[in-house]
Coordinates of C-alpha atoms in Angstrom, one line a residue:
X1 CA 0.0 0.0 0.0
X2 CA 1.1 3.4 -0.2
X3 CA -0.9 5.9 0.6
X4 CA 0.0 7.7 3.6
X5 CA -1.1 5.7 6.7
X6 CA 1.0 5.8 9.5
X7 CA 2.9 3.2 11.3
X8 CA 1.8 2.6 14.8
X9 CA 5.0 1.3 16.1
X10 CA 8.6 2.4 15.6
X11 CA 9.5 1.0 12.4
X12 CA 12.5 -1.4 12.1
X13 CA 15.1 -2.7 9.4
X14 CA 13.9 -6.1 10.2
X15 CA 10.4 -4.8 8.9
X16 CA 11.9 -4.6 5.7
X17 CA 12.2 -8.3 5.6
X18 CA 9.0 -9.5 6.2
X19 CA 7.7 -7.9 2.9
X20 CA 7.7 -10.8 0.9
X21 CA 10.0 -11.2 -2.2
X22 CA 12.2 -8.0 -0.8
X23 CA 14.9 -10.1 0.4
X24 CA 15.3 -11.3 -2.7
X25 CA 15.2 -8.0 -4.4
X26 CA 17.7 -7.1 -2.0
X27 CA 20.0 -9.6 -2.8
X28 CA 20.1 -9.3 -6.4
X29 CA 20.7 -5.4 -6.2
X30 CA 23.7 -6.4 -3.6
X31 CA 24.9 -8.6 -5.5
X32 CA 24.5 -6.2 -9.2
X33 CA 26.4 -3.0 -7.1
X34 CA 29.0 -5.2 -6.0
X35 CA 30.0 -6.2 -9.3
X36 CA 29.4 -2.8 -10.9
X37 CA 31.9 -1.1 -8.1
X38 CA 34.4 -4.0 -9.4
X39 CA 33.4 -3.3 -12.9
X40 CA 34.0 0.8 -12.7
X41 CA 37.2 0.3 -11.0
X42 CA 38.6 -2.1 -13.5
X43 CA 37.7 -0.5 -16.1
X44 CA 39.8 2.4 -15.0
X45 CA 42.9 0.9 -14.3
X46 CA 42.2 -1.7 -17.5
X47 CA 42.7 1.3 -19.7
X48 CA 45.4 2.6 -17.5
X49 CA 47.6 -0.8 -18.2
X50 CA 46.7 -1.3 -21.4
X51 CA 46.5 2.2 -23.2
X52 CA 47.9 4.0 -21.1
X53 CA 46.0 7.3 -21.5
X54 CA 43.8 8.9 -18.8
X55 CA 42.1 10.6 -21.8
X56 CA 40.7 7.4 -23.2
X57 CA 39.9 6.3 -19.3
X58 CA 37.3 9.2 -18.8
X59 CA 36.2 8.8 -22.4
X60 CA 35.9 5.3 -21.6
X61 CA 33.7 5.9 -18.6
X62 CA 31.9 8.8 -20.9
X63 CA 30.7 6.0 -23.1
X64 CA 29.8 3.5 -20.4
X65 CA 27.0 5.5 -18.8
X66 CA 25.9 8.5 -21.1
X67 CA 24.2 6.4 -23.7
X68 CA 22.1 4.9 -21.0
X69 CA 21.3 8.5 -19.7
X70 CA 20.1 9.1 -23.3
X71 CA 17.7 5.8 -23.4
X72 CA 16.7 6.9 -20.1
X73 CA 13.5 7.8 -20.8
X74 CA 12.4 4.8 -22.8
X75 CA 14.2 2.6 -20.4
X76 CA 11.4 4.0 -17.7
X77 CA 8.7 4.0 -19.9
X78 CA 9.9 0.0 -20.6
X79 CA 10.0 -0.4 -16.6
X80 CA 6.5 0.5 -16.3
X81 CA 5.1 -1.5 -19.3
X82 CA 7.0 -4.6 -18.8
X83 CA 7.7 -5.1 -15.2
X84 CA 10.9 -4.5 -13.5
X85 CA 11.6 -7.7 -12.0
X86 CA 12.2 -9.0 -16.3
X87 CA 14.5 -6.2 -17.3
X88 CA 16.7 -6.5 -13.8
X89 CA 17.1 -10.0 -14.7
X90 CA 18.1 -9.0 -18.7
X91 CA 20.7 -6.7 -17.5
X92 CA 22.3 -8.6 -15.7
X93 CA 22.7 -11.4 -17.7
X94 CA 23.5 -9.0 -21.0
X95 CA 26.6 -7.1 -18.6
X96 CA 28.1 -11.2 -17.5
X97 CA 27.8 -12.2 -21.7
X98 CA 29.7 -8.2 -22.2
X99 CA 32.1 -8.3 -20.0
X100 CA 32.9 -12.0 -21.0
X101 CA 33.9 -10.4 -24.1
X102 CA 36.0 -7.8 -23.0
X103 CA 37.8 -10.5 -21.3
X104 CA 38.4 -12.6 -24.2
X105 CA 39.2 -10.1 -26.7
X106 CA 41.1 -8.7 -24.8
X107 CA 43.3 -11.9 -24.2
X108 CA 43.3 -12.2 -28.1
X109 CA 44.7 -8.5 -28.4
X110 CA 41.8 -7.9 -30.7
X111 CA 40.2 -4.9 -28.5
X112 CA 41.1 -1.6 -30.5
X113 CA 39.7 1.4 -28.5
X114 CA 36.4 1.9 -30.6
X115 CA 35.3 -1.6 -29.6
X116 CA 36.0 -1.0 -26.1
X117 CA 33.8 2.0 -26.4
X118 CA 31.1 0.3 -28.7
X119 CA 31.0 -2.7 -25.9
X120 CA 31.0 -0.1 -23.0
X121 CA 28.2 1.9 -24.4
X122 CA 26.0 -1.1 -25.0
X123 CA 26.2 -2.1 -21.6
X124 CA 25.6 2.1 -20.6
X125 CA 22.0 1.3 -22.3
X126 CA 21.6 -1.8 -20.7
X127 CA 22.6 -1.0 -17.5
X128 CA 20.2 2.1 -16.8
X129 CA 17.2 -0.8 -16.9
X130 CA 18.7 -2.1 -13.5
X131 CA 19.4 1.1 -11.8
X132 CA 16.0 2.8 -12.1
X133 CA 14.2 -0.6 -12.0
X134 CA 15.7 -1.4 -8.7
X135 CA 15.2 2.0 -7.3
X136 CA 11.5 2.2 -8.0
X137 CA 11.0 -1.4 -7.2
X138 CA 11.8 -0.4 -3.7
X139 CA 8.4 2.0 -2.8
X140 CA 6.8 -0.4 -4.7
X141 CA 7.2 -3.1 -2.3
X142 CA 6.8 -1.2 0.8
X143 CA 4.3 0.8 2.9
X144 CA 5.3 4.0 3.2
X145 CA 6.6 4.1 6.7
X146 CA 9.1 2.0 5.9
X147 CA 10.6 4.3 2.7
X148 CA 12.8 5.8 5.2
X149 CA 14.3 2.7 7.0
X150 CA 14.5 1.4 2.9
X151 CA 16.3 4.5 2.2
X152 CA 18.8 4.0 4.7
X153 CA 19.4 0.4 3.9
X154 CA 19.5 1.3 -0.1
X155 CA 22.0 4.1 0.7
X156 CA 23.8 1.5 2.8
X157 CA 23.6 -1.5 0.8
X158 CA 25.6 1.0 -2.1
X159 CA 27.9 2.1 0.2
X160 CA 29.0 -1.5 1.3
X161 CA 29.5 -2.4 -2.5
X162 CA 31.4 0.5 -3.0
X163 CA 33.9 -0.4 0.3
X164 CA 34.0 -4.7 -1.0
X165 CA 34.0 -4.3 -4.2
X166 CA 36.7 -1.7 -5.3
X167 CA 38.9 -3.5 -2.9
X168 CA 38.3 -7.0 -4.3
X169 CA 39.0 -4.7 -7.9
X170 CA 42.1 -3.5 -6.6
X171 CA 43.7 -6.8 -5.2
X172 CA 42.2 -9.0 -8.6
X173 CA 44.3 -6.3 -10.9
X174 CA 47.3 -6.3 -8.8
X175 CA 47.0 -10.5 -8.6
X176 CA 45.9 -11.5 -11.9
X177 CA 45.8 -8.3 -14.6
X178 CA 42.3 -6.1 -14.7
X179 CA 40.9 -9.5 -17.0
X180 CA 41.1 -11.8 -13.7
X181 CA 38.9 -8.9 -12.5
X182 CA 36.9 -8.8 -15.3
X183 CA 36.2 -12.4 -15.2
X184 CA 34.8 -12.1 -11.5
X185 CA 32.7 -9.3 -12.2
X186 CA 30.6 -11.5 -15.0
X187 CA 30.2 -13.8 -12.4
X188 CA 29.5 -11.7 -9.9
X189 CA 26.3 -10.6 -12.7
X190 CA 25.6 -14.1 -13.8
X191 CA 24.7 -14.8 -9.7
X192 CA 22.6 -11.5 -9.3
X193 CA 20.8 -13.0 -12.3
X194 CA 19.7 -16.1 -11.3
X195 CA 19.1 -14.4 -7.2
X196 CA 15.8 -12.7 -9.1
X197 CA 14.3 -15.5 -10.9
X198 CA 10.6 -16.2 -9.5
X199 CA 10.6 -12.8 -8.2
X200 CA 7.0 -11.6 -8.4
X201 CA 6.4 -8.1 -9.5
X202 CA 4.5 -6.3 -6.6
X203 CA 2.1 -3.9 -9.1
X204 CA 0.7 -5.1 -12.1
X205 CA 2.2 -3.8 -14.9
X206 CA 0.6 -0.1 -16.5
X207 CA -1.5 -0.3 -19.3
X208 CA -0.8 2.2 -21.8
X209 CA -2.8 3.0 -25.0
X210 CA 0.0 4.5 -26.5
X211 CA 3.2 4.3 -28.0
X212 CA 6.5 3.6 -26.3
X213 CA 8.0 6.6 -27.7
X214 CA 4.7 8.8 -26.4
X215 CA 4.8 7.5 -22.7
X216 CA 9.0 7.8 -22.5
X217 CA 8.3 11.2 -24.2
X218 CA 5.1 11.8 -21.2
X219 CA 8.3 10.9 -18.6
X220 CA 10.5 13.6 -19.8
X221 CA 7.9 16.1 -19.3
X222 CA 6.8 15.0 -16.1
X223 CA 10.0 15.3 -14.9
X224 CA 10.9 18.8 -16.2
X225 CA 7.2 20.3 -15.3
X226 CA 7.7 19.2 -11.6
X227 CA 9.7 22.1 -9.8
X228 CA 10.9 19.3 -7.5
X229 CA 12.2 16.8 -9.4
X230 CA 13.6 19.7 -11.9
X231 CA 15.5 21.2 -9.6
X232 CA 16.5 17.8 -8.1
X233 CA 17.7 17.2 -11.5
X234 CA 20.0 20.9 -11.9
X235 CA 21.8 20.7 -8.6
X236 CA 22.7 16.8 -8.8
X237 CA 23.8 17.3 -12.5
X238 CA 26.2 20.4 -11.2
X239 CA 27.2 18.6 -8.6
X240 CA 28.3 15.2 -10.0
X241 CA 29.7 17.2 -12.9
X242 CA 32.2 18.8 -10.5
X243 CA 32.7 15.5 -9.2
X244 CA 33.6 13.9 -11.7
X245 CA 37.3 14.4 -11.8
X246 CA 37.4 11.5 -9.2
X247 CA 36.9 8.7 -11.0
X248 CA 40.6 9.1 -12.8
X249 CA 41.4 11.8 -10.8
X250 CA 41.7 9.4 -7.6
X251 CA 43.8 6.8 -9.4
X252 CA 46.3 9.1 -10.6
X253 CA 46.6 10.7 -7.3
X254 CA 47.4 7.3 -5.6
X255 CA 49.3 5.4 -8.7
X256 CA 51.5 8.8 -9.9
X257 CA 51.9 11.1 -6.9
X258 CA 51.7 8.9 -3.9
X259 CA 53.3 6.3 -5.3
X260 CA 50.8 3.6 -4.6
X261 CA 49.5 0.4 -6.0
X262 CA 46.3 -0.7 -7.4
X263 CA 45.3 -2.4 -4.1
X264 CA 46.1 1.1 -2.4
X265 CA 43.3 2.8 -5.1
X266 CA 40.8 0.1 -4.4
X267 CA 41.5 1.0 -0.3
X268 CA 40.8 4.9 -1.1
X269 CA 37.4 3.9 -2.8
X270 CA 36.6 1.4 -0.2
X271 CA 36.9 4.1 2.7
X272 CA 34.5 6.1 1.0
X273 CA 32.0 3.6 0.7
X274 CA 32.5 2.4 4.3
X275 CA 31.8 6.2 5.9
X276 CA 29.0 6.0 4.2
X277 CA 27.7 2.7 5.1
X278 CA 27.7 3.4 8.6
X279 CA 26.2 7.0 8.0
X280 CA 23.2 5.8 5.5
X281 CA 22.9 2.8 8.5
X282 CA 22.0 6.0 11.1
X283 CA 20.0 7.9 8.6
X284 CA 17.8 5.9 7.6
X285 CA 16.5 5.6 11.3
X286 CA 15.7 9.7 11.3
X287 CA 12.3 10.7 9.6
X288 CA 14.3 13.1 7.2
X289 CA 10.7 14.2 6.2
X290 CA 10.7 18.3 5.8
X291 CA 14.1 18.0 5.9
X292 CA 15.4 16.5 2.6
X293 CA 16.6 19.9 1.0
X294 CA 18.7 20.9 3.7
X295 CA 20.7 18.0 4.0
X296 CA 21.6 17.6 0.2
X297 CA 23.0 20.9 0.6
X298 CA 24.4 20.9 3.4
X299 CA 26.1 17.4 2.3
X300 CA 27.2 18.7 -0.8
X301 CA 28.9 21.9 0.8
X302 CA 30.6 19.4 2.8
X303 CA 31.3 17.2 -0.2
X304 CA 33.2 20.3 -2.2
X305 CA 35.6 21.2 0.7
X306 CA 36.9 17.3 1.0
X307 CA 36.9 17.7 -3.3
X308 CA 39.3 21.0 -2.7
X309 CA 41.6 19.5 -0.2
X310 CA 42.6 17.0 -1.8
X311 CA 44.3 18.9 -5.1
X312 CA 47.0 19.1 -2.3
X313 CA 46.7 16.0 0.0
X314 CA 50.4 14.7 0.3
X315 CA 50.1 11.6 1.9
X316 CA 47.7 8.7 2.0
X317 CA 46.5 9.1 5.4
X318 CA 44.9 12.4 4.5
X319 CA 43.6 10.8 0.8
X320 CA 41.8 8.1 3.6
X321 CA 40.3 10.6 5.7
X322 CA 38.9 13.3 3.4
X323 CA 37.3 9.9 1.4
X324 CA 36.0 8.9 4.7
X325 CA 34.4 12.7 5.4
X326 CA 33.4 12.6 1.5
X327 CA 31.8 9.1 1.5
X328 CA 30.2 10.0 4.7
X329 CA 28.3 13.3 3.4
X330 CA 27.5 11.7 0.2
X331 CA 25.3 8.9 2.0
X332 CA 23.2 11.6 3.6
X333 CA 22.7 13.1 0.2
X334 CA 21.5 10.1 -1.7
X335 CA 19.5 9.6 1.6
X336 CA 17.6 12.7 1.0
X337 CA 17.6 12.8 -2.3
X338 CA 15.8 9.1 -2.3
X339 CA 13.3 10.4 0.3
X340 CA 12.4 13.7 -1.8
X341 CA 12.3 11.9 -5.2
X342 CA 10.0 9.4 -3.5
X343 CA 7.5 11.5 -1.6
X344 CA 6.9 14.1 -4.2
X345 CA 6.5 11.5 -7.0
X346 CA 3.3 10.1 -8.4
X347 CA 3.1 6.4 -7.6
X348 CA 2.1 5.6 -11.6
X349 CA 5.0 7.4 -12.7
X350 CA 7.7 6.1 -10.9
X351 CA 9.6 4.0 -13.5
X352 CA 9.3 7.0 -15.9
X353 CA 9.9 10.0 -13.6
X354 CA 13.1 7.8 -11.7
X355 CA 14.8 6.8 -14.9
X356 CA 14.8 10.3 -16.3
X357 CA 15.4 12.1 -13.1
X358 CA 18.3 9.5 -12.0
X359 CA 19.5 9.9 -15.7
X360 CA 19.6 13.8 -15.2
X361 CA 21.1 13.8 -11.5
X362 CA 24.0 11.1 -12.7
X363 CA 24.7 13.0 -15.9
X364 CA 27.4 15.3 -14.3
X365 CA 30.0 11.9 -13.7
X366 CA 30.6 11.0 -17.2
X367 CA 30.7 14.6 -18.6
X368 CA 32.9 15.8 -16.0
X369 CA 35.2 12.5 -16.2
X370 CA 35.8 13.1 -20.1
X371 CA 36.3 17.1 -19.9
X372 CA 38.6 16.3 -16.6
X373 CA 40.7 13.3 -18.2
X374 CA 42.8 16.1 -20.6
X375 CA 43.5 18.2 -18.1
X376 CA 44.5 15.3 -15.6
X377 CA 47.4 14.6 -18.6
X378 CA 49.1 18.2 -17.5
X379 CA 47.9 18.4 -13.7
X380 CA 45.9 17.3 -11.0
X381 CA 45.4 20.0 -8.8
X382 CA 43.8 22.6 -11.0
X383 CA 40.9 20.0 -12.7
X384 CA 40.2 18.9 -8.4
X385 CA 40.1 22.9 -7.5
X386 CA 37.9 23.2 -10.9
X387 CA 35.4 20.4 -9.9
X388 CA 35.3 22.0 -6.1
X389 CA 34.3 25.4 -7.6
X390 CA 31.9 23.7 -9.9
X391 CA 30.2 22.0 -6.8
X392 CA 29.6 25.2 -5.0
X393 CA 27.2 26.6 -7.7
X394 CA 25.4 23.4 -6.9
X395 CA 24.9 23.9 -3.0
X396 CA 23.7 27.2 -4.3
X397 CA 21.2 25.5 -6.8
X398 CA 19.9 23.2 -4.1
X399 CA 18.4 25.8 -1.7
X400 CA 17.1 28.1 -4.6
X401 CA 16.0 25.4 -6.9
X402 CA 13.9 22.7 -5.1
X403 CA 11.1 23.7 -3.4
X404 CA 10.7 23.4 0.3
X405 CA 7.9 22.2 0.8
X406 CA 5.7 19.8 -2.0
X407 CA 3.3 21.8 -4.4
X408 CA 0.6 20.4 -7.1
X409 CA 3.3 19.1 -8.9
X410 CA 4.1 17.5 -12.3
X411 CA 0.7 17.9 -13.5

């Protein structure tokens, strides 16, 4: 159900459980972020090793995700015709068969960089049909008390794939090559695959008398009518842009100037995933209701000074704790962020509405990973000081933009 009735006890993580076929849902997410924290990481260093050009490494990453931010709309409009449950399932088992190739073509030095790209972008489409499915599988499943305690567990749940799996990432490339890492990755997928099968979808599926193209079309505009989820969508994109130097900005940092290894990169990504872990744990138990704009920008202010300290960390003790203070705010702002999305979101639009406004808030990582990769060839403190000044505007965005308190929205 999910109208508005109130819970008459405390609610519990252990509530989440007893909705039937969530555990399973669960799982299967667990187990798809685990091996798409491997996967990102990999990728990285992959085209490190092998090209060795941090140009092609943010292009790379460009490619993996900003085709599926273009099919975004249609992905959603998909999600609400077809059922999530299906498509979770076909993504999954579509990023084990890709990243099987990569490993073998790679073996059989037949992977020029416009394959790599073509291969990378396929899976960027297929991928976005697992992220937003999962997301608005979530509210689905539960009564509406629990979206907070589901939000803290979600937020958590990412942040404990992002502290396993780029350290697994780390230690498989410096063990066995970034293709010993690839190869545990597909398996990783192949698992979360089969974890979903008999998984009952908990709505039944919208009808729609018209086209595909109409209702993905109908999930644009929903989104860019609705002051909330519009202005979600500005300060996110700002945001991620600035932060997107990390991605190849963090691995150069370690690798180049600190002198590290690739276990040493996976160790930096897994503090920030493990601040945030326990953060998104404590959260989720606060009713973040009325309070959802303040914390993204709060978060994100905190977020921009960790991004401008570290153009001149000098030691890996200091890249560990400003990951730790970054990983940390960034939980609260997905927190808030799911909350706000959720509550100020039409029920029958959910898989439209979250796959274009995800698409929109995510958008900033790959742009600001290519434009940052050039610069990262001639220095790394001015593209870090650039992404910092970047993520101010969007603190600024988040308490002008997004309305504080819901209105008749996306009508």
């Amino acid at each position: 159900m999910l109208g508005p009735t109130p819970a008459p006890i405390e609610p519990s993580y252990r509530d989440l459980l007893g909705v039937r076929g969530f555990g399973r849902v669960v799982l299967g997410t667990l187990l798809a972020r685990f091996g798409g924290q491997m996967w990102g990481i990999i990728l990285v260093l992959f085209v490190l090793a092998r090209y060795r050009s941090p140009s092609l490494a943010g292009l790379t990453l460009l490619f993996s995700i900003l085709p599926g931010l273009v099919f975004s709309p249609i992905a959603g409009a998909l999600l609400d015709r077809q059922g999530r449950v299906r498509l979770m399932i076909l993504d999954y088992a579509v990023t084990a068969a890709l990243t099987a190739a990569i490993l073998t073509l790679s073996f059989a030095n037949r992977l020029p960089p416009p394959l790599l790209l073509l291969i990378v972008s396929i899976l960027g489409v297929s991928n976005i049909l697992s992220i937003t499915g999962a997301r608005s599988l979530f509210p689905l499943m539960l009564p509406r008390h629990l979206w907070d305690r589901a939000n803290g567990l979600d937020s958590s749940l990412y942040s404990l794939t992002t502290v396993v799996g780029p350290a697994i990432a780390g230690v498989s490339v410096a063990r066995f090559g970034p293709e010993g890492g690839f190869f545990v990755a597909a398996g990783v997928f192949a698992i979360a695959a089969v974890s979903l099968l008999g998984v009952h979808e908990p709505v039944a599926r919208a009808a729609s008398a018209g086209s595909l193209l109409g209702d993905a079309w109908g999930g644009l505009m929903y989104v860019l009518r609705h002051p909330s989820l519009r202005g979600l969508a500005i300060t996110l994109f700002i945001c991620n842009l600035g932060f997107g130097v990390l991605p190849v900005g963090i691995p150069l940092l370690v690798l180049r100037h600190l002198h590290g290894s690739a276990t040493t990169v996976g160790q930096v990504f897994a503090i920030f995933g493990l601040a945030g872990l326990v953060t998104g744990l404590l959260i989720g138990r606060v009713n973040t209701e009325g309070r959802e704009r303040l914390l993204i920008a709060g978060c994100i202010a905190i977020q921009t000074v960790t991004l401008a300290l570290l153009a001149f960390a000098n030691s890996l003790p200091m890249v560990f704790v400003l990951g730790a203070i970054a990983g940390g705010a960034e939980s609260v702002v997905n927190v808030g962020l799911f909350a706000l999305r959720q509550r100020r979101t039409d029920p029958a639009w959910f898989g439209r509405a979250f796959a274009v406004s995800m698409s929109f808030n995510f958008a900033g990582v790959p742009i600001g990973s290519a434009l940052s990769g050039p610069l990262l060839e001639h220095s790394l403190v001015l593209p870090l000081l650039l992404g910092a000044a970047i993520s101010v505007v969007s603190v600024v965005a988040a308490l002008l933009l997004i309305p504080a308190r819901a209105q008749a929205e996306g009508l």
